[in-house]
Short mmCIF file of C-alpha atoms in Angstrom, two decimals:
data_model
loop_
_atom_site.label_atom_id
_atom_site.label_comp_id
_atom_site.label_asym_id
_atom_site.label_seq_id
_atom_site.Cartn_x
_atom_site.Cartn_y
_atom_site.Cartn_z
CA UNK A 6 12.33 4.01 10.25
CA UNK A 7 9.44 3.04 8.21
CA UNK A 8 5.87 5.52 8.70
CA UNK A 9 3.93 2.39 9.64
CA UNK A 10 4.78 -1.42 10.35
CA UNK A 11 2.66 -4.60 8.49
CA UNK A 12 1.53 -7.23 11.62
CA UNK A 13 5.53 -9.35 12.25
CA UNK A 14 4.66 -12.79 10.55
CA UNK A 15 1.71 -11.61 8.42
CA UNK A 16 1.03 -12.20 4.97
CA UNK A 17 2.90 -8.94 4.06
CA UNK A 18 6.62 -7.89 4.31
CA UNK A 19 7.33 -3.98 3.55
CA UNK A 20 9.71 -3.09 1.20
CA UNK A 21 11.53 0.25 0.09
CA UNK A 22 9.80 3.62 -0.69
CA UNK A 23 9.20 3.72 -4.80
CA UNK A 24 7.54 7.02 -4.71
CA UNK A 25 5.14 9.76 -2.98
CA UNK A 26 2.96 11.74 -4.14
CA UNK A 27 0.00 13.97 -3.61
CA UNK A 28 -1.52 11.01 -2.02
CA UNK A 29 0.45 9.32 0.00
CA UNK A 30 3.63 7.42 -0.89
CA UNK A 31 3.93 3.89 -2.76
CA UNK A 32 6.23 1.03 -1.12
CA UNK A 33 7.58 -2.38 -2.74
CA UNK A 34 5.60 -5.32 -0.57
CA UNK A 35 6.43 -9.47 -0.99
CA UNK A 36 2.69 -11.23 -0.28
CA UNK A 37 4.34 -14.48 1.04
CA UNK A 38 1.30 -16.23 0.08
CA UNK A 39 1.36 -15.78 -3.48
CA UNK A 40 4.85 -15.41 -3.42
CA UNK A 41 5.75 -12.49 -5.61
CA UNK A 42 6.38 -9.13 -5.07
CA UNK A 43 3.84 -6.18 -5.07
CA UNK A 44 2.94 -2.42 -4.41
CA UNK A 45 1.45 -0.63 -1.96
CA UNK A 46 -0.06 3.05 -1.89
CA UNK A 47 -0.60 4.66 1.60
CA UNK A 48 -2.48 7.23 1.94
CA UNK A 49 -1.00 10.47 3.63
CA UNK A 50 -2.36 10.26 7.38
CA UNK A 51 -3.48 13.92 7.18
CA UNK A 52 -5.83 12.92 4.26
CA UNK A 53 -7.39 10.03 5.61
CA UNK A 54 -9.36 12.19 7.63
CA UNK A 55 -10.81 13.74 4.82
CA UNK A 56 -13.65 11.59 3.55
CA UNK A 57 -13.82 13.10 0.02
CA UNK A 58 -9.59 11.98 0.04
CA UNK A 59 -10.32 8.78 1.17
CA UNK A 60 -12.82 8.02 -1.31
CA UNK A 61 -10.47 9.12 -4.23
CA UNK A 62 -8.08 6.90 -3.27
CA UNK A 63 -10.61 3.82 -2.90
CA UNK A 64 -11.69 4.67 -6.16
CA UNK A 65 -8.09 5.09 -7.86
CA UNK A 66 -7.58 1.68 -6.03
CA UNK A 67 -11.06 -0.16 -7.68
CA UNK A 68 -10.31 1.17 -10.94
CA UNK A 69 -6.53 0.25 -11.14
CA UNK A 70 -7.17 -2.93 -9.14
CA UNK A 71 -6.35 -6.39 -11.49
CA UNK A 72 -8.93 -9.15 -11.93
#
């Protein structure tokens, strides 16, 4: 079983784990809209109630994000 599910039909379809980490753990995703396949970094549920966590990982996200 997967740790969380992506809305049946959405945009998203979750692939396999690639890797975890400190984190939170990084899955393959296919974005059917643009058609190509993807990552994904989760953060760890236990962190994401830690607002100084959760705004590492926004920034980690901003500053690796492509334009």
């Amino acid at each position: 079983t997967k740790p969380f599910e992506l809305p049946e039909g959405g945009r998203y379809d979750l692939g396999e784990l690639i890797a975890s980490g400190g984190q939170g753990d990084v899955y393959r995703i296919y974005d059917r809209r643009l058609r190509r396949h993807l990552v994904m970094k989760v953060l760890d549920r236990a962190l994401a109630a830690d607002s100084m966590s959760v705004a590492r990982f926004v920034h980690e996200a901003q500053v690796t994000a492509v334009t």
